[in-house]
């Protein structure tokens, strides 16, 4: 078979939201970066509330021979058991990530900007609704913007072009299975 | 912050199902491959019913400096408008993909085997339920097996450890927006 390359009649930067309580939101974001690489598109990923626990994507992205970067920010999930950092510090980190997002948009260096866990950061008041809406409004017309994280805000969903909700049907940890590298982190 | 590397007390190969009608199933599979790369895990992806339309992941995976492979099989979606191939041919292709899956499992060369769109292939009778169950049963204990595609069979879900359903909340094409490279293919 001969391979056909599809080309859109009109090129348009989409706003994509990946939300819900199931496994696969950050994973989807990483898949977007990998696929983009095959189209010679340049991707920046900013992770909110990421903390100090190693995630496979940190090294994985470095092994992708493309213009792609992943910047983890924050100090883990705000408000969950065992996280020792005060709200103020989590918020400061998330605010810096917002500034970083604007820099990436304005740089013109990226075709895709992924803000991983920003929906959750908004839900936890680490960033404000108006800040997220401003990023969506200021997005360059041909740049894709991907916003992941549970509890996406209705106004964000309203502005988005494509929204997927990932529902948990079952998860291995409920059977007492340890988180496994390559699948869970 | 010092980076902590989590190590599971018990290593276990999971059966993961990604199903539903929303955007992001294949994308999740690709993200798994990227993340696995950061853990030095080896991934084989077999795509069912893939056809001749270029997908960014075909080149993207080649740019991942890891032990990772992606093998597209088939001739596009069986039964959709405009697909000229008879059922028999679609089924033969899918049957070859099943044999390939067994080879990959038996080779011992991969830590993760992803069968992309196999749920859909089962739903369309290109493969049989017993064939999919046999793959799950014969899976090496430490190998992760990921089965994607809409309409996952209840018996497959029953055997799986982790199952996510991706629901479509909205999709750009419903507004008449052309599929965009990097996001839609």
Coordinates of N, CA and C in Angstrom, one line a residue, chain A residues 22-166:
Chain A
X22 N -9.8 8.7 35.7 CA -9.2 7.4 35.3 C -7.7 7.6 34.9
X23 N -7.0 6.5 34.8 CA -5.6 6.5 34.4 C -5.4 6.9 32.9
X24 N -4.5 7.8 32.6 CA -4.2 8.0 31.2 C -4.1 9.5 30.8
X25 N -4.3 10.4 31.7 CA -4.3 11.8 31.3 C -2.9 12.3 30.9
X26 N -2.0 12.2 31.8 CA -0.6 12.6 31.5 C 0.0 11.7 30.4
X27 N -0.4 10.4 30.4 CA 0.0 9.5 29.4 C -0.4 10.0 28.0
X28 N -1.6 10.4 27.9 CA -2.1 11.0 26.6 C -1.3 12.2 26.2
X29 N -1.0 13.0 27.1 CA -0.2 14.2 26.8 C 1.2 13.8 26.3
X30 N 1.8 12.7 26.8 CA 3.1 12.3 26.3 C 2.9 11.6 25.0
X31 N 1.8 11.0 24.7 CA 1.6 10.4 23.4 C 1.4 11.5 22.4
X32 N 0.8 12.6 22.7 CA 0.7 13.7 21.8 C 2.1 14.2 21.4
X33 N 3.0 14.3 22.4 CA 4.4 14.7 22.1 C 5.1 13.8 21.1
X34 N 4.9 12.5 21.4 CA 5.6 11.5 20.5 C 5.0 11.5 19.1
X35 N 3.7 11.6 19.0 CA 3.1 11.7 17.7 C 3.5 13.0 16.9
X36 N 3.5 14.1 17.7 CA 3.8 15.4 17.1 C 5.2 15.3 16.5
X37 N 6.1 14.6 17.1 CA 7.5 14.4 16.7 C 7.5 13.9 15.2
X38 N 6.6 13.0 14.9 CA 6.5 12.4 13.6 C 5.9 13.3 12.6
X39 N 5.5 14.5 13.0 CA 5.0 15.5 12.1 C 5.9 16.7 12.1
X40 N 7.1 16.6 12.7 CA 8.1 17.7 12.9 C 7.5 18.9 13.6
X41 N 6.6 18.6 14.6 CA 6.0 19.6 15.4 C 6.8 19.7 16.7
X42 N 6.9 20.9 17.3 CA 7.7 21.1 18.4 C 6.8 21.3 19.7
X43 N 7.1 20.5 20.7 CA 6.3 20.4 21.9 C 7.0 20.8 23.2
X44 N 6.3 21.7 24.0 CA 6.7 22.0 25.3 C 5.7 21.5 26.3
X45 N 6.2 20.8 27.3 CA 5.3 20.2 28.3 C 5.7 20.9 29.7
X46 N 4.7 21.5 30.3 CA 5.0 22.0 31.7 C 4.1 21.2 32.6
X47 N 4.7 20.6 33.6 CA 4.0 19.8 34.6 C 3.8 20.6 35.9
X48 N 2.5 20.7 36.3 CA 2.2 21.3 37.6 C 2.2 20.3 38.7
X49 N 2.6 20.8 39.9 CA 2.5 19.9 41.1 C 3.2 18.6 41.0
X50 N 4.4 18.6 40.5 CA 5.0 17.3 40.1 C 5.8 16.7 41.2
X51 N 6.5 17.5 42.0 CA 7.2 16.9 43.2 C 8.5 16.2 42.8
X52 N 9.0 15.3 43.7 CA 10.3 14.8 43.7 C 10.3 13.3 43.3
X53 N 9.1 12.8 42.9 CA 9.1 11.3 42.6 C 9.3 11.1 41.1
X54 N 10.4 10.4 40.8 CA 10.8 10.2 39.5 C 9.7 9.6 38.6
X55 N 9.5 10.3 37.4 CA 8.5 9.8 36.5 C 9.2 9.4 35.2
X56 N 8.9 8.3 34.6 CA 9.6 7.8 33.4 C 9.7 8.8 32.3
X57 N 8.6 9.6 32.2 CA 8.6 10.6 31.1 C 9.8 11.6 31.1
X58 N 10.3 11.8 32.4 CA 11.4 12.8 32.4 C 12.6 12.4 31.6
X59 N 13.0 11.1 31.7 CA 14.1 10.6 30.8 C 13.6 10.3 29.4
X60 N 12.3 9.8 29.4 CA 11.8 9.3 28.1 C 11.8 10.5 27.1
X61 N 11.3 11.6 27.5 CA 11.3 12.8 26.6 C 12.7 13.2 26.1
X62 N 13.7 13.0 27.0 CA 15.1 13.3 26.6 C 15.6 12.4 25.5
X63 N 15.0 11.2 25.4 CA 15.4 10.2 24.4 C 14.6 10.4 23.1
X64 N 13.8 11.4 23.0 CA 13.0 11.6 21.8 C 13.8 12.6 21.0
X65 N 14.3 12.2 19.8 CA 15.2 13.0 19.0 C 14.3 14.0 18.2
X66 N 13.9 15.0 18.9 CA 12.9 16.0 18.4 C 13.1 17.3 19.2
X67 N 12.5 18.4 18.7 CA 12.4 19.6 19.5 C 11.2 19.3 20.5
X68 N 11.6 18.9 21.7 CA 10.6 18.6 22.7 C 11.2 18.8 24.1
X69 N 10.5 19.4 25.0 CA 11.0 19.6 26.3 C 9.9 19.3 27.4
X70 N 10.3 18.9 28.5 CA 9.4 18.7 29.6 C 10.0 19.4 30.9
X71 N 9.2 20.3 31.4 CA 9.6 21.0 32.6 C 8.7 20.7 33.8
X72 N 9.2 19.9 34.7 CA 8.4 19.6 35.9 C 8.5 20.8 36.9
X73 N 7.3 21.2 37.4 CA 7.4 22.3 38.4 C 6.6 21.8 39.7
X74 N 6.8 22.5 40.8 CA 6.0 22.2 42.0 C 6.6 21.2 42.9
X75 N 5.8 20.9 43.9 CA 6.3 20.0 45.0 C 5.3 18.9 45.4
X76 N 4.8 18.3 44.3 CA 3.8 17.2 44.6 C 2.4 17.7 44.7
X77 N 1.5 16.8 44.9 CA 0.1 17.2 45.0 C -0.2 17.9 46.3
X78 N -0.9 19.1 46.1 CA -1.2 19.9 47.2 C -2.3 19.3 48.0
X79 N -2.2 19.2 49.3 CA -3.3 18.8 50.2 C -3.4 17.3 50.4
X80 N -2.6 16.5 49.7 CA -2.7 15.1 49.9 C -1.9 14.7 51.1
X81 N -2.3 13.6 51.7 CA -1.6 13.1 52.9 C -0.1 12.9 52.7
X82 N 0.6 13.4 53.6 CA 2.1 13.2 53.6 C 2.8 14.3 52.8
X83 N 2.1 15.2 52.1 CA 2.8 16.3 51.5 C 3.1 17.4 52.5
X84 N 4.3 17.7 52.8 CA 4.7 18.6 53.9 C 4.6 20.1 53.5
X85 N 4.4 20.4 52.3 CA 4.6 21.8 51.9 C 3.3 22.6 52.1
X86 N 3.4 23.9 52.6 CA 2.2 24.7 52.8 C 1.6 25.1 51.5
X87 N 0.3 25.4 51.5 CA -0.5 25.9 50.4 C 0.2 27.0 49.7
X88 N 0.7 28.0 50.5 CA 1.4 29.2 49.9 C 2.5 28.8 48.9
X89 N 3.3 27.8 49.3 CA 4.4 27.4 48.5 C 3.9 26.7 47.2
X90 N 2.9 25.8 47.3 CA 2.3 25.2 46.2 C 1.8 26.2 45.2
X91 N 1.2 27.2 45.7 CA 0.6 28.3 44.9 C 1.7 29.1 44.2
X92 N 2.7 29.4 44.9 CA 3.9 30.1 44.3 C 4.4 29.4 43.1
X93 N 4.6 28.1 43.4 CA 5.2 27.2 42.3 C 4.3 27.2 41.1
X94 N 3.0 27.1 41.3 CA 2.0 27.1 40.2 C 2.0 28.4 39.5
X95 N 2.1 29.5 40.2 CA 2.1 30.8 39.6 C 3.3 31.0 38.7
X96 N 4.5 30.5 39.1 CA 5.7 30.5 38.3 C 5.4 29.7 37.0
X97 N 4.7 28.6 37.1 CA 4.5 27.7 36.0 C 3.6 28.5 35.0
X98 N 2.6 29.3 35.5 CA 1.8 30.1 34.6 C 2.6 31.1 33.8
X99 N 3.5 31.7 34.5 CA 4.4 32.7 33.8 C 5.2 32.0 32.7
X100 N 5.7 30.8 33.1 CA 6.5 30.0 32.1 C 5.6 29.6 30.9
X101 N 4.4 29.3 31.1 CA 3.5 29.0 30.0 C 3.4 30.2 29.0
X102 N 3.2 31.4 29.6 CA 3.2 32.6 28.7 C 4.5 32.8 27.9
X103 N 5.6 32.6 28.6 CA 6.9 32.7 27.9 C 7.0 31.7 26.7
X104 N 6.5 30.5 27.0 CA 6.6 29.5 25.9 C 5.7 29.8 24.7
X105 N 4.5 30.4 25.0 CA 3.6 30.8 24.0 C 4.1 31.9 23.2
X106 N 4.7 32.9 23.9 CA 5.2 34.1 23.2 C 6.5 33.8 22.5
X107 N 7.2 32.8 22.8 CA 8.5 32.5 22.2 C 8.4 32.2 20.7
X108 N 7.2 31.7 20.3 CA 7.0 31.2 19.0 C 7.8 29.9 18.7
X109 N 8.4 29.3 19.7 CA 9.3 28.2 19.5 C 8.5 26.8 19.5
X110 N 7.2 26.9 19.8 CA 6.5 25.6 20.0 C 5.2 25.6 19.2
X111 N 4.9 24.4 18.7 CA 3.6 24.2 18.0 C 2.5 23.7 18.9
X112 N 3.0 23.0 20.0 CA 2.1 22.4 21.0 C 2.6 22.8 22.4
X113 N 1.7 23.3 23.2 CA 2.0 23.6 24.6 C 1.1 22.7 25.4
X114 N 1.7 21.9 26.3 CA 0.9 21.0 27.1 C 1.1 21.4 28.6
X115 N 0.0 21.7 29.2 CA 0.0 22.1 30.6 C -0.6 21.0 31.4
X116 N 0.3 20.2 31.9 CA -0.1 18.9 32.6 C -0.5 19.1 34.0
X117 N -1.7 18.7 34.4 CA -2.3 18.8 35.7 C -2.8 20.3 36.0
X118 N -2.9 21.1 35.0 CA -3.3 22.5 35.3 C -4.8 22.5 35.7
X119 N -5.6 21.6 35.2 CA -7.0 21.6 35.6 C -7.1 21.3 37.1
X120 N -6.3 20.4 37.6 CA -6.3 20.1 39.0 C -5.7 21.3 39.8
X121 N -4.7 21.9 39.3 CA -4.1 23.1 40.0 C -5.2 24.2 40.1
X122 N -6.0 24.3 39.1 CA -7.1 25.3 39.2 C -8.1 24.9 40.2
X123 N -8.5 23.7 40.2 CA -9.5 23.1 41.2 C -9.0 23.3 42.6
X124 N -7.7 23.2 42.8 CA -7.1 23.4 44.2 C -6.7 24.8 44.5
X125 N -7.1 25.8 43.6 CA -6.9 27.2 43.8 C -5.4 27.6 43.8
X126 N -4.5 26.8 43.1 CA -3.1 27.2 43.0 C -3.0 28.2 41.9
X127 N -3.9 28.1 40.9 CA -4.0 29.1 39.9 C -5.5 29.6 39.8
X128 N -5.7 30.7 39.2 CA -7.1 31.3 39.2 C -7.7 31.0 37.8
X129 N -9.0 30.9 37.8 CA -9.7 30.6 36.5 C -9.3 31.7 35.5
X130 N -9.3 32.9 35.9 CA -9.0 34.0 34.9 C -7.6 33.8 34.3
X131 N -6.7 33.2 35.1 CA -5.3 33.0 34.5 C -5.4 31.9 33.4
X132 N -6.2 30.9 33.6 CA -6.3 29.8 32.6 C -7.0 30.3 31.4
X133 N -8.1 31.1 31.6 CA -8.8 31.6 30.5 C -7.9 32.6 29.6
X134 N -7.1 33.3 30.3 CA -6.2 34.2 29.6 C -5.2 33.5 28.8
X135 N -4.7 32.4 29.3 CA -3.8 31.6 28.4 C -4.5 31.1 27.2
X136 N -5.7 30.6 27.4 CA -6.5 30.1 26.2 C -6.7 31.3 25.2
X137 N -7.1 32.4 25.7 CA -7.3 33.6 24.8 C -6.1 34.1 24.1
X138 N -5.0 34.0 24.8 CA -3.7 34.6 24.2 C -3.0 33.5 23.3
X139 N -3.5 32.3 23.3 CA -2.8 31.3 22.5 C -2.6 31.7 21.0
X140 N -1.4 31.5 20.5 CA -1.3 31.8 19.0 C -2.2 30.9 18.2
X141 N -2.8 31.4 17.2 CA -3.9 30.7 16.5 C -3.5 29.3 16.0
X142 N -2.3 29.1 15.6 CA -1.9 27.8 15.1 C -1.3 26.9 16.1
X143 N -1.1 27.4 17.3 CA -0.6 26.5 18.4 C -1.7 25.7 19.1
X144 N -1.4 24.4 19.2 CA -2.3 23.6 20.0 C -2.0 23.7 21.5
X145 N -3.0 23.8 22.3 CA -2.9 23.9 23.7 C -3.6 22.8 24.4
X146 N -2.9 22.0 25.2 CA -3.5 20.8 25.8 C -3.5 21.0 27.3
X147 N -4.6 20.9 27.9 CA -4.8 21.1 29.4 C -5.2 19.8 30.0
X148 N -4.4 19.2 30.9 CA -4.8 17.9 31.5 C -5.1 18.1 33.0
X149 N -5.7 17.1 33.5 CA -5.9 17.0 35.0 C -7.4 16.9 35.3
X150 N -7.7 16.2 36.4 CA -9.1 15.9 36.8 C -9.8 17.2 37.1
X151 N -11.1 17.2 37.2 CA -11.9 18.3 37.6 C -11.7 19.5 36.8
X152 N -11.7 19.4 35.4 CA -11.6 20.5 34.5 C -12.7 21.5 34.8
X153 N -12.5 22.8 34.8 CA -13.5 23.8 35.1 C -14.5 23.9 33.9
X154 N -15.8 24.0 34.2 CA -16.8 24.1 33.1 C -16.5 25.2 32.1
X155 N -15.9 26.3 32.5 CA -15.6 27.4 31.6 C -14.5 27.1 30.7
X156 N -13.6 26.3 31.2 CA -12.4 25.8 30.3 C -13.0 24.8 29.3
X157 N -13.8 23.9 29.8 CA -14.4 22.9 28.8 C -15.2 23.7 27.8
X158 N -15.9 24.7 28.2 CA -16.7 25.5 27.2 C -15.9 26.1 26.1
X159 N -14.7 26.6 26.4 CA -13.8 27.2 25.4 C -13.0 26.2 24.6
X160 N -13.0 24.9 25.1 CA -12.1 23.9 24.4 C -12.8 23.4 23.1
X161 N -12.0 22.9 22.2 CA -12.5 22.3 20.9 C -12.7 20.8 21.1
X162 N -11.8 20.1 21.8 CA -11.9 18.7 22.0 C -11.7 18.4 23.5
X163 N -12.6 17.7 24.0 CA -12.6 17.3 25.5 C -12.8 15.8 25.6
X164 N -11.9 15.2 26.3 CA -12.1 13.8 26.6 C -12.1 13.6 28.1
X165 N -13.0 12.8 28.6 CA -13.0 12.5 30.0 C -12.6 11.0 30.2
X166 N -11.6 10.8 31.0 CA -11.1 9.4 31.2 C -11.7 8.9 32.5

